Short mmCIF file of C-alpha atoms and ligand atoms in Angstrom, two decimals:
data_model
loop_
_atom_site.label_atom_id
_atom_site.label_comp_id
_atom_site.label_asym_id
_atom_site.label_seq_id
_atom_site.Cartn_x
_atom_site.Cartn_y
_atom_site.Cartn_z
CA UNK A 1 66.75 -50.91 177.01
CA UNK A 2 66.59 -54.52 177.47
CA UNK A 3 69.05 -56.73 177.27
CA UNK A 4 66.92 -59.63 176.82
CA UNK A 5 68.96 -62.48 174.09
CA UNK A 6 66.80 -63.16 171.00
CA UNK A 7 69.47 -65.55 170.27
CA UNK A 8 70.72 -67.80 172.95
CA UNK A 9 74.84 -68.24 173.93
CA UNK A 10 75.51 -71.52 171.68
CA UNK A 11 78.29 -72.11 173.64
CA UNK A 12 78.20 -76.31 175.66
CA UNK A 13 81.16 -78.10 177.07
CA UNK A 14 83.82 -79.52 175.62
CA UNK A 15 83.94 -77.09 173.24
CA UNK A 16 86.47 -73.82 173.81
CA UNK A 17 89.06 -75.48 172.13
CA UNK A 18 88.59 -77.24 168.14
CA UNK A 19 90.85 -79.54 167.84
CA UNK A 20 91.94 -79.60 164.14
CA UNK A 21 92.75 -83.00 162.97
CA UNK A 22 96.30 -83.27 161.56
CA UNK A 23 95.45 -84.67 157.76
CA UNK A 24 98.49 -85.20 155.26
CA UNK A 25 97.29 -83.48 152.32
CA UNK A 26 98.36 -84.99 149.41
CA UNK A 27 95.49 -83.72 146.49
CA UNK A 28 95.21 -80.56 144.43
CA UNK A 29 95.85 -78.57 147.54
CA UNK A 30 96.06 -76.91 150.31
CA UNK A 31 99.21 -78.88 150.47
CA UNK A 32 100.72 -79.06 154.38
CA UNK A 33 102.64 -76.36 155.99
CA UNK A 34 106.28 -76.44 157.79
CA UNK A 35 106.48 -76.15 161.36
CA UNK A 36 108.33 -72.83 161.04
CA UNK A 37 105.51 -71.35 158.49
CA UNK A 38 102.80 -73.01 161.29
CA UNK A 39 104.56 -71.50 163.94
CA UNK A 40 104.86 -67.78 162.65
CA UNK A 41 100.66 -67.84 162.47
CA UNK A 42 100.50 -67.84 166.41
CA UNK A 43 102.27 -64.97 166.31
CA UNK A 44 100.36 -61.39 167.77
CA UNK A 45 98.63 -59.74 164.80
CA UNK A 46 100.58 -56.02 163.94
CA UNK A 47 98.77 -53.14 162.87
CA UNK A 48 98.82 -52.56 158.88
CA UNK A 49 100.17 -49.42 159.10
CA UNK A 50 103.69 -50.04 160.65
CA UNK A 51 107.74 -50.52 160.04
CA UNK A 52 107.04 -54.05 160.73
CA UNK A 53 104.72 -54.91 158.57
CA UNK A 54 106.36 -52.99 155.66
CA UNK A 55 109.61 -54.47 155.90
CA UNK A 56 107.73 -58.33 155.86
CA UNK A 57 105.70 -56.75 152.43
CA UNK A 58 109.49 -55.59 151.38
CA UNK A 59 110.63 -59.21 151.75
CA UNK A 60 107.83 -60.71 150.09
CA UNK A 61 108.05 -58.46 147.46
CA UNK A 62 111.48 -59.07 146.43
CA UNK A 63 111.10 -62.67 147.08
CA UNK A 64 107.74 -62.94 144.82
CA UNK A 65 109.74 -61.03 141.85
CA UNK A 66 112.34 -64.01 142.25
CA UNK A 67 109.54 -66.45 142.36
CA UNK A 68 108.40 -65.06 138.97
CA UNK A 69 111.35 -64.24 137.26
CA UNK A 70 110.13 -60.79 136.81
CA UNK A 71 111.54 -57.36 137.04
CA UNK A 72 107.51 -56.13 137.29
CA UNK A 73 107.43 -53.29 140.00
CA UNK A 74 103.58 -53.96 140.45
CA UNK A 75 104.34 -57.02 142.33
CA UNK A 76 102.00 -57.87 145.70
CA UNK A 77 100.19 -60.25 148.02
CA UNK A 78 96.68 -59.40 147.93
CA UNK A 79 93.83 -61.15 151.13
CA UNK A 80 91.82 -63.00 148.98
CA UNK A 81 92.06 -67.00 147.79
CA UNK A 82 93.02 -68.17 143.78
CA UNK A 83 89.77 -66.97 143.04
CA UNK A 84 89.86 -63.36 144.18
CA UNK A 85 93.24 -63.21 142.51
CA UNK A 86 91.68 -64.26 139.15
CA UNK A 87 88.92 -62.26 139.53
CA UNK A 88 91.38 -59.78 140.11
CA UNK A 89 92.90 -59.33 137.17
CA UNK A 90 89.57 -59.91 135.24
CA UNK A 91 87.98 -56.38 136.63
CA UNK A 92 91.55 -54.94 136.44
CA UNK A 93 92.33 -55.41 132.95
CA UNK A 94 89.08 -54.79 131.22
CA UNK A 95 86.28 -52.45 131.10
CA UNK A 96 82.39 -54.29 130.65
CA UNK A 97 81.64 -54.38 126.86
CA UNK A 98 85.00 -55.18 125.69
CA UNK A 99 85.82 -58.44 124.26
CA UNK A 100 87.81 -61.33 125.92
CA UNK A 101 89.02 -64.64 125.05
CA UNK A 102 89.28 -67.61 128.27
CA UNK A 103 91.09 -70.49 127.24
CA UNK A 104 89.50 -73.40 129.54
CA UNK A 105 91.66 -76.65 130.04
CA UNK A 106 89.34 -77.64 132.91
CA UNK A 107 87.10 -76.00 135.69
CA UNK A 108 88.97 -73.41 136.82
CA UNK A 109 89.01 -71.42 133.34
CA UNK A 110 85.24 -72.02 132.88
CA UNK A 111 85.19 -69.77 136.13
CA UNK A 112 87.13 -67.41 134.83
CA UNK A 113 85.12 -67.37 131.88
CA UNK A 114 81.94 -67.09 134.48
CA UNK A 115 83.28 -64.11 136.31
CA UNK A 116 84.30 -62.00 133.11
CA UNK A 117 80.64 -62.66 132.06
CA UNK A 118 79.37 -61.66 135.08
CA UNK A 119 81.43 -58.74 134.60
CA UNK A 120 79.39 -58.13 131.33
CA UNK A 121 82.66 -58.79 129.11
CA UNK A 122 81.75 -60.20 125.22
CA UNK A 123 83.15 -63.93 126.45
CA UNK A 124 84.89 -65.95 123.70
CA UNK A 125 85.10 -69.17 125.96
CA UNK A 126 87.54 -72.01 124.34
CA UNK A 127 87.14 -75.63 125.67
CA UNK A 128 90.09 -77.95 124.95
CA UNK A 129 89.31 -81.86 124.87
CA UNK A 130 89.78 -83.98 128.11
CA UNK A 131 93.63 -83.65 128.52
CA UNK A 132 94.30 -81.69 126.33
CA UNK A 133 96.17 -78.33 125.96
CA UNK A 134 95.67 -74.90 123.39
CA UNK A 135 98.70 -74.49 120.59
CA UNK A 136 99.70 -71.68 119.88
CA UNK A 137 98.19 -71.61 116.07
CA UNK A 138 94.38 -71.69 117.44
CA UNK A 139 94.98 -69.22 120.33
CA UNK A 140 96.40 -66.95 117.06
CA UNK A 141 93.90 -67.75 114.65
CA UNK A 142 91.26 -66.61 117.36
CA UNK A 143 93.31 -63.37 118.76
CA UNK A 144 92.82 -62.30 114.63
CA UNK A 145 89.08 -63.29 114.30
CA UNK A 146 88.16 -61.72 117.54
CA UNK A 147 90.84 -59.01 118.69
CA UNK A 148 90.29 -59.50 122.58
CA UNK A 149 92.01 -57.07 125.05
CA UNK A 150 93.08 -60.04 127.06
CA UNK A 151 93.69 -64.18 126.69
CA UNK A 152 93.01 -65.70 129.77
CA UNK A 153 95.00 -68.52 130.36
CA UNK A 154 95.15 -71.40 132.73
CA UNK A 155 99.07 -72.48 133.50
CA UNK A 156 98.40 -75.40 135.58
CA UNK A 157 95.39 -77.20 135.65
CA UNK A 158 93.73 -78.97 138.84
CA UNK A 159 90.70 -80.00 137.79
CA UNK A 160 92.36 -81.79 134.39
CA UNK A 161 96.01 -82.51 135.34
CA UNK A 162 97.59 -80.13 132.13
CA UNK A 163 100.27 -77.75 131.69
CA UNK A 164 99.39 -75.14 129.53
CA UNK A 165 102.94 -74.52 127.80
CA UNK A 166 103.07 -70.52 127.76
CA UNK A 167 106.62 -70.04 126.73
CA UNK A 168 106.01 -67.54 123.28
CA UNK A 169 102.82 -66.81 123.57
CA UNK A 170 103.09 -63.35 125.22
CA UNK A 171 104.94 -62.27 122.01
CA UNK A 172 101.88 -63.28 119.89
CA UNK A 173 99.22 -61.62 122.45
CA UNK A 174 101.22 -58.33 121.66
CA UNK A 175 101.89 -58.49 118.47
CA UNK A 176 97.48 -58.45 118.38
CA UNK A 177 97.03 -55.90 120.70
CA UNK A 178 96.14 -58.38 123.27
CA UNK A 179 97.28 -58.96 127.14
CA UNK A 180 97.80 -62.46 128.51
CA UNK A 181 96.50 -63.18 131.85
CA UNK A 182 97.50 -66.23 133.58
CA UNK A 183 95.87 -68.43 136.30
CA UNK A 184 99.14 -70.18 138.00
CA UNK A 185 97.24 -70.49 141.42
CA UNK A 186 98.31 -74.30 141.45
CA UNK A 187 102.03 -74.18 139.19
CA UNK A 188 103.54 -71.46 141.15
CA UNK A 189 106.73 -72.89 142.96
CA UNK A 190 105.68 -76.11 141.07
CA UNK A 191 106.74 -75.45 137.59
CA UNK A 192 108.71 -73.27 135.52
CA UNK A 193 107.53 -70.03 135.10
CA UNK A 194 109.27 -67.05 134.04
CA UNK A 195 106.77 -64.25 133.83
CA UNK A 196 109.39 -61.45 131.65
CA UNK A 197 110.65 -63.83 129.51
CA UNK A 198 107.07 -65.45 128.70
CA UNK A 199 105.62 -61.79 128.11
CA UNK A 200 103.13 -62.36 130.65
CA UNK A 201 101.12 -59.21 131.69
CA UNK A 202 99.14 -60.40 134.80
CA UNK A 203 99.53 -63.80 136.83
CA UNK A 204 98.18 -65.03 140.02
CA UNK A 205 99.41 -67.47 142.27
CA UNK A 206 97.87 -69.44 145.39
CA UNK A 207 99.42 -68.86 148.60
CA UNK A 208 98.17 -73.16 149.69
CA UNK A 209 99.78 -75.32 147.05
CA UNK A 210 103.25 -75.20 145.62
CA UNK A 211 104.24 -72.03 148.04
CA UNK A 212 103.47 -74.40 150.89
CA UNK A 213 101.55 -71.23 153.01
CA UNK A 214 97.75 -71.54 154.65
CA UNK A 215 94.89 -70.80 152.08
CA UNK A 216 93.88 -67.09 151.61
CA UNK A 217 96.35 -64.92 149.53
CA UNK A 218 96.99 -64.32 146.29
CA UNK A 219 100.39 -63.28 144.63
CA UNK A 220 99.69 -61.27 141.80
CA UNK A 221 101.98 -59.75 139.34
CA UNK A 222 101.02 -57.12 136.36
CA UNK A 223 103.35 -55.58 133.73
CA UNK A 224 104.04 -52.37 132.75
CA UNK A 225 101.59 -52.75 130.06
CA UNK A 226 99.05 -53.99 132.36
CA UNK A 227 99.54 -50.92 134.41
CA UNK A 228 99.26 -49.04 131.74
CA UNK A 229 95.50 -50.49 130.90
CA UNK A 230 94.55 -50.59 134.37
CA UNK A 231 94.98 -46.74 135.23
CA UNK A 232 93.43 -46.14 131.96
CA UNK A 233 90.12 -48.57 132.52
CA UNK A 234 86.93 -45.67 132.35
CA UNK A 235 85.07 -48.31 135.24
CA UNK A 236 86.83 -48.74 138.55
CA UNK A 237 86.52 -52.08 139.81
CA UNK A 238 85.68 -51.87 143.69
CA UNK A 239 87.54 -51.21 146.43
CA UNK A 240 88.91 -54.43 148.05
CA UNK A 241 90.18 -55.65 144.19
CA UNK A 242 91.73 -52.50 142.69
CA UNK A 243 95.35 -53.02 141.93
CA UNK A 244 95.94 -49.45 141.76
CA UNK A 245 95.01 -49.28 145.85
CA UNK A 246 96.84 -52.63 146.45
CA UNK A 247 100.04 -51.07 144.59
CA UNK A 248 99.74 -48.18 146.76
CA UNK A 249 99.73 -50.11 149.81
CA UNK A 250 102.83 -52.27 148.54
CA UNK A 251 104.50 -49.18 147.48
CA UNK A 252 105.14 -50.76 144.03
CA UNK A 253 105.31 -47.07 142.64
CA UNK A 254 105.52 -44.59 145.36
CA UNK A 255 106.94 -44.63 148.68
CA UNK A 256 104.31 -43.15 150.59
CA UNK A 257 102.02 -45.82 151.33
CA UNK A 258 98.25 -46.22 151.33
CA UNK A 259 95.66 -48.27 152.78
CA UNK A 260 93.15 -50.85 151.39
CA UNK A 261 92.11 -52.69 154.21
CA UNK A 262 93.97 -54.51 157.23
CA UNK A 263 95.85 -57.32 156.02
CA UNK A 264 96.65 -60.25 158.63
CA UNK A 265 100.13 -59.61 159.61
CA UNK A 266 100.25 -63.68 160.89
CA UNK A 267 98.76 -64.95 157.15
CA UNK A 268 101.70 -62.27 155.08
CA UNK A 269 104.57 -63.32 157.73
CA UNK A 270 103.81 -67.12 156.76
CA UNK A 271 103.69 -66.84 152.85
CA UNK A 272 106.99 -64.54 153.58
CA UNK A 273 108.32 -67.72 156.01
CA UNK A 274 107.02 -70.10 152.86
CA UNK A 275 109.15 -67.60 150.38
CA UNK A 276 112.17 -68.22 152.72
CA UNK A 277 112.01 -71.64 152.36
CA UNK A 278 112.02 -71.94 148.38
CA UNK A 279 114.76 -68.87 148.13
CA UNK A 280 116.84 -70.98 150.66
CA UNK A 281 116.40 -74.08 148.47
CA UNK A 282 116.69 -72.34 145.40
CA UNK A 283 113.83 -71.97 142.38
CA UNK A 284 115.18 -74.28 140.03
CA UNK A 285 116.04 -77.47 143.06
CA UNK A 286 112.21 -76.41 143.99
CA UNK A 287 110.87 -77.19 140.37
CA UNK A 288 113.31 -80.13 139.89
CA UNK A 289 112.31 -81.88 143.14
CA UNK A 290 108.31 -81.80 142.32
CA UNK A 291 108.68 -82.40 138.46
CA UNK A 292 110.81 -85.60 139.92
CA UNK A 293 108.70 -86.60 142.80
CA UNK A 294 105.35 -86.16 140.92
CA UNK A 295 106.73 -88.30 138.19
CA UNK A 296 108.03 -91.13 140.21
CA UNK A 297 104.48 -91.11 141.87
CA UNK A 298 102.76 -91.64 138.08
CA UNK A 299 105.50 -94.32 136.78
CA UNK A 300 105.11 -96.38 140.20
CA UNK A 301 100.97 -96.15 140.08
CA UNK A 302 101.32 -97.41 136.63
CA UNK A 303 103.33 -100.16 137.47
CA UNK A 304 102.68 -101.22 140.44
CA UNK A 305 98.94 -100.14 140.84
CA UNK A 306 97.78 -100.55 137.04
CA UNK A 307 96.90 -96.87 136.87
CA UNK A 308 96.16 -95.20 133.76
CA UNK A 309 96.92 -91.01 133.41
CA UNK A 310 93.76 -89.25 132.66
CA UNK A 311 96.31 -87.05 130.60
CA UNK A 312 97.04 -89.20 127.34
CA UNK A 313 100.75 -86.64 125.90
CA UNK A 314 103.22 -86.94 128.46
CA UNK A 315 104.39 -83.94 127.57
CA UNK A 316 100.52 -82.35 128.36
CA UNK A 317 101.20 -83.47 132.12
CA UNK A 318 101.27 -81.14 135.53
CA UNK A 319 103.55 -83.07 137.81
CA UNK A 320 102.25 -81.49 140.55
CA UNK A 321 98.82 -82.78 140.43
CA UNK A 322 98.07 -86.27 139.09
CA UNK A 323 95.31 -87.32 138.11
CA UNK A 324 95.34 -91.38 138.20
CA UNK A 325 92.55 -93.30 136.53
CA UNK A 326 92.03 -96.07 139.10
CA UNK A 327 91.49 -100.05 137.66
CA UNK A 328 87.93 -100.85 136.64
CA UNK A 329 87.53 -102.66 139.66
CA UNK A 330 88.16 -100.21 142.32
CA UNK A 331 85.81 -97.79 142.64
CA UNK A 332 87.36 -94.39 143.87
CA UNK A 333 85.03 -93.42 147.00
CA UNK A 334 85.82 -96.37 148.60
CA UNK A 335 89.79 -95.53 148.22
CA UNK A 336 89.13 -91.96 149.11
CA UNK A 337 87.80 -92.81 152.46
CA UNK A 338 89.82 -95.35 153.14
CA UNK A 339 92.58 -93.09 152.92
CA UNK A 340 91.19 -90.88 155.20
CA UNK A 341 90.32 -92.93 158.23
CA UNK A 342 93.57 -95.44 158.11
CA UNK A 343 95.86 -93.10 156.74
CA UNK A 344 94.94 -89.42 157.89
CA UNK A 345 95.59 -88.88 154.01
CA UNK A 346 93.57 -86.72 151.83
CA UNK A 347 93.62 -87.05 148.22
CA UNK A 348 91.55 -85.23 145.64
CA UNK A 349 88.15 -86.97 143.61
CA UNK A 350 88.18 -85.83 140.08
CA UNK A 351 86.11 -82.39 139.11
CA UNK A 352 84.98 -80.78 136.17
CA UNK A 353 86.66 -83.29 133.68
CA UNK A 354 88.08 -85.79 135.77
CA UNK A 355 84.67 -86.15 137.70
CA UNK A 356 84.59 -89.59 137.89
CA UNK A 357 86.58 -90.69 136.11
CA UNK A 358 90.15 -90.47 138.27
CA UNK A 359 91.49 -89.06 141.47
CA UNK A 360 93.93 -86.43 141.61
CA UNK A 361 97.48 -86.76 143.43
CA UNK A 362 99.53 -84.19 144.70
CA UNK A 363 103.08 -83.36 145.90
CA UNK A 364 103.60 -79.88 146.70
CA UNK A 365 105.65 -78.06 148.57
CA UNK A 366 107.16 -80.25 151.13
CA UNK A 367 105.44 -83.12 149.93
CA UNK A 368 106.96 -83.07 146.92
CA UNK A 369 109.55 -85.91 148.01
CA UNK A 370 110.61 -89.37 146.64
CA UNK A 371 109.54 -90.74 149.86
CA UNK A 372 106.38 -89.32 150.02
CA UNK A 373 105.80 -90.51 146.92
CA UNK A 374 106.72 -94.07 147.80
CA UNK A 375 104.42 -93.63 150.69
CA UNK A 376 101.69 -92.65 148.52
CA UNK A 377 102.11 -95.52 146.33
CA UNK A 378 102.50 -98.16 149.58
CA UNK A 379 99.10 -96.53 150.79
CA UNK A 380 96.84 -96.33 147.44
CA UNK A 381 98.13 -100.33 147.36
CA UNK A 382 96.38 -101.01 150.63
CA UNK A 383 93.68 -98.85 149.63
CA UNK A 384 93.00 -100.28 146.36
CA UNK A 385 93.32 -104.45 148.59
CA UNK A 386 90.40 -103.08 150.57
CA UNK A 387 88.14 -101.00 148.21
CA UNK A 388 88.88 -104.50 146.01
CA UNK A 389 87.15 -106.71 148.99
CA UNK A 390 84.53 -104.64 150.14
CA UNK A 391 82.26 -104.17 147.29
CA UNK A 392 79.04 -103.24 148.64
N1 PMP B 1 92.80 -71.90 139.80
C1 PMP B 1 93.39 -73.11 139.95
C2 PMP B 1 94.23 -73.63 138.82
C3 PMP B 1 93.22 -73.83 141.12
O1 PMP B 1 93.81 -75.01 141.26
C4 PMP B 1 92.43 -73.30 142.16
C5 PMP B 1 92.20 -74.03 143.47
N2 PMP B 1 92.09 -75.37 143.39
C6 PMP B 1 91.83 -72.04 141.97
C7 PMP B 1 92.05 -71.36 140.78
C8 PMP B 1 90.96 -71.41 143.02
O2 PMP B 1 91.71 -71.10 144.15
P1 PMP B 1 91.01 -70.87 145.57
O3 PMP B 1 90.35 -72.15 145.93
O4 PMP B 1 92.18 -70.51 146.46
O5 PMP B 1 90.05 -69.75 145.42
#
């Protein structure tokens, strides 16, 4: 046999080491990391079958229940970004044919309402005008017409800057036969949310925004009734997605547990160090300090920086990400990169209905702070000086 390359070593000097730069990320997320939740990633991988690594799922477990406000035993971390997780509970809670409704306040829904077409569900998509959020009479009035087995929702949205207000609507879902699915990849640990109380059946959180953890997990909660639907689903969805191997693994049910696939020991021990941190500060100090922070951040950019909010009803705002509609006269790319080469500092552009028209801010997790905020304000104002006199 030879052992001849047909592709050659790519490897040239400097180059062993990538230096990642440090950036403060303050957009729609990933948000930064502590040093302790850093740290814990260096850490030597474990095997997924050992004490260890159960007793670190244990602790996230009980912490993500606490997170949620939920007594839901099918409660787990699953390897796979906000998207997975969505996608998640879209194979998990239907079979292909069946009918369901997304409600879209921005991008993220519209992908929701992508992969449950893919997934050959009848797709009623609902759009909901630039900044604005569903009521509770039109969600009902279409749960009649159309009797879906779930309403997708969107809790908070990135791409827009809403809040989705979710507080009664499980109750109506029920009372039509219907489960209510929620997208809180960017709210969780941000805002509110109190998945037993709300009658929420599935939700999905991002491990890289409020939770203040690396991108790549999902936290994923279903309720009884959810379980209930997804053991008795005719398709199975595959492998890496089904909730009825992940529960197995997080021994929501049983304690013998199985395997799905190897999950990285480093990436569960730093949304578990992440958990710590909001259990140590407590839930309701955690949503306090980023509802107060993010709404400093919009009051000074109006008044100092003659910002507009893309999102017109206060009450229809995410103060977690903001999305600022910059003055006519300073054009947003210029800011953008500005705030990247002086500053280190990356905010968000606008997608899906903000393209273009504002950036988004963010404070989350430990950048949710008064003084970051002040910071951010300080550097948009030298930001906005310079986009201001260099027009090209
Ligand atoms: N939903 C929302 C509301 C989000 O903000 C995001 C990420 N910006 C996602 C879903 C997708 O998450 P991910 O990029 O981790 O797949």
């Amino acid at each position: 046999m030879s052992t001849k390359l047909d592709v050659q070593n790519p490897y040239q000097k400097p180059g062993r080491l990538f230096d990642l730069p440090y950036v403060l990320q303050l957009g729609a997320g990933p948000t930064n990391c502590t040093i302790e939740t850093l740290n814990i990633l260096g850490s030597q991988p474990l095997t997924p079958i050992s004490n260890k690594i159960f007793e670190i799922m244990n602790d996230i477990q009980s912490m993500l229940r606490y997170l949620y406000q939920t007594k839901n035993p099918c409660t787990l971390v699953a390897q796979t970004s906000g998207t997975g997780g969505n996608e998640t509970m879209v194979i998990n809670l239907t079979d292909p044919g069946e009918t369901v409704v997304v409600a879209c306040t921005g991008s993220w829904g519209i992908r929701v309402a992508d992969m449950a077409r893919r997934y050959k569900l009848n797709v009623i998509e609902l759009v909901a005008g630039p900044g604005e959020v569903f009521s509770f009479e039109e969600l009902e009035e279409v749960l009649i017409k159309n009797k879906p087995v779930v309403l997708f929702m969107t809790h908070g949205e990135s791409s827009g800057g809403t809040l989705q207000p979710l507080d009664g609507l499980g109750d109506i879902c029920h009372k039509h036969n219907c489960l209510l699915a929620v997208d809180a990849v960017v709210s969780v640990g941000v805002a509110p949310i109190f998945v037993d109380r709300w009658g929420i059946d599935a939700i999905n959180g991002g491990s890289q925004k409020g939770l203040g953890a690396p991108p790549g997990m999902c936290l994923l909660s279903f309720s009884p009734r959810a379980y209930e639907k997804i053991v008795s689903k005719k398709h199975p969805p595959p492998q890496i997605l089904d909730v009825q191997l992940l529960a197995s693994v997080w021994a929501c049910f049983n304690k013998q547990r199985g395997y799905v696939y190897t999950y990285s020991s480093n990436m569960l021990a730093a949304v578990r160090q992440a958990l710590v941190h909001i259990c140590e500060e407590g839930l309701q100090n955690v949503w306090k300090r980023h509802k107060e922070s993010n709404e400093l951040l919009v009051e000074l950019s109006i008044k100092e920086l003659n910002c507009t909010h893309f999102v017109k009803k206060i009450e229809n705002r995410f103060a977690g990400v903001n999305c600022l509609v910059l003055p006519e006269d300073v054009k947003w790319r210029i800011v953008y990169q500005y705030c990247l080469e002086k500053y280190r500092a990356e905010i968000s552009f606008g997608i899906g209905p903000t393209a273009n028209k504002s950036i988004r801010v963010g404070l989350l997790a430990l950048n949710a702070t008064p003084e970051t905020a002040r910071y951010v304000i300080n550097m948009l104002k030298d930001a906005f000086d310079y986009a201001r006199n260099n027009v090209n």
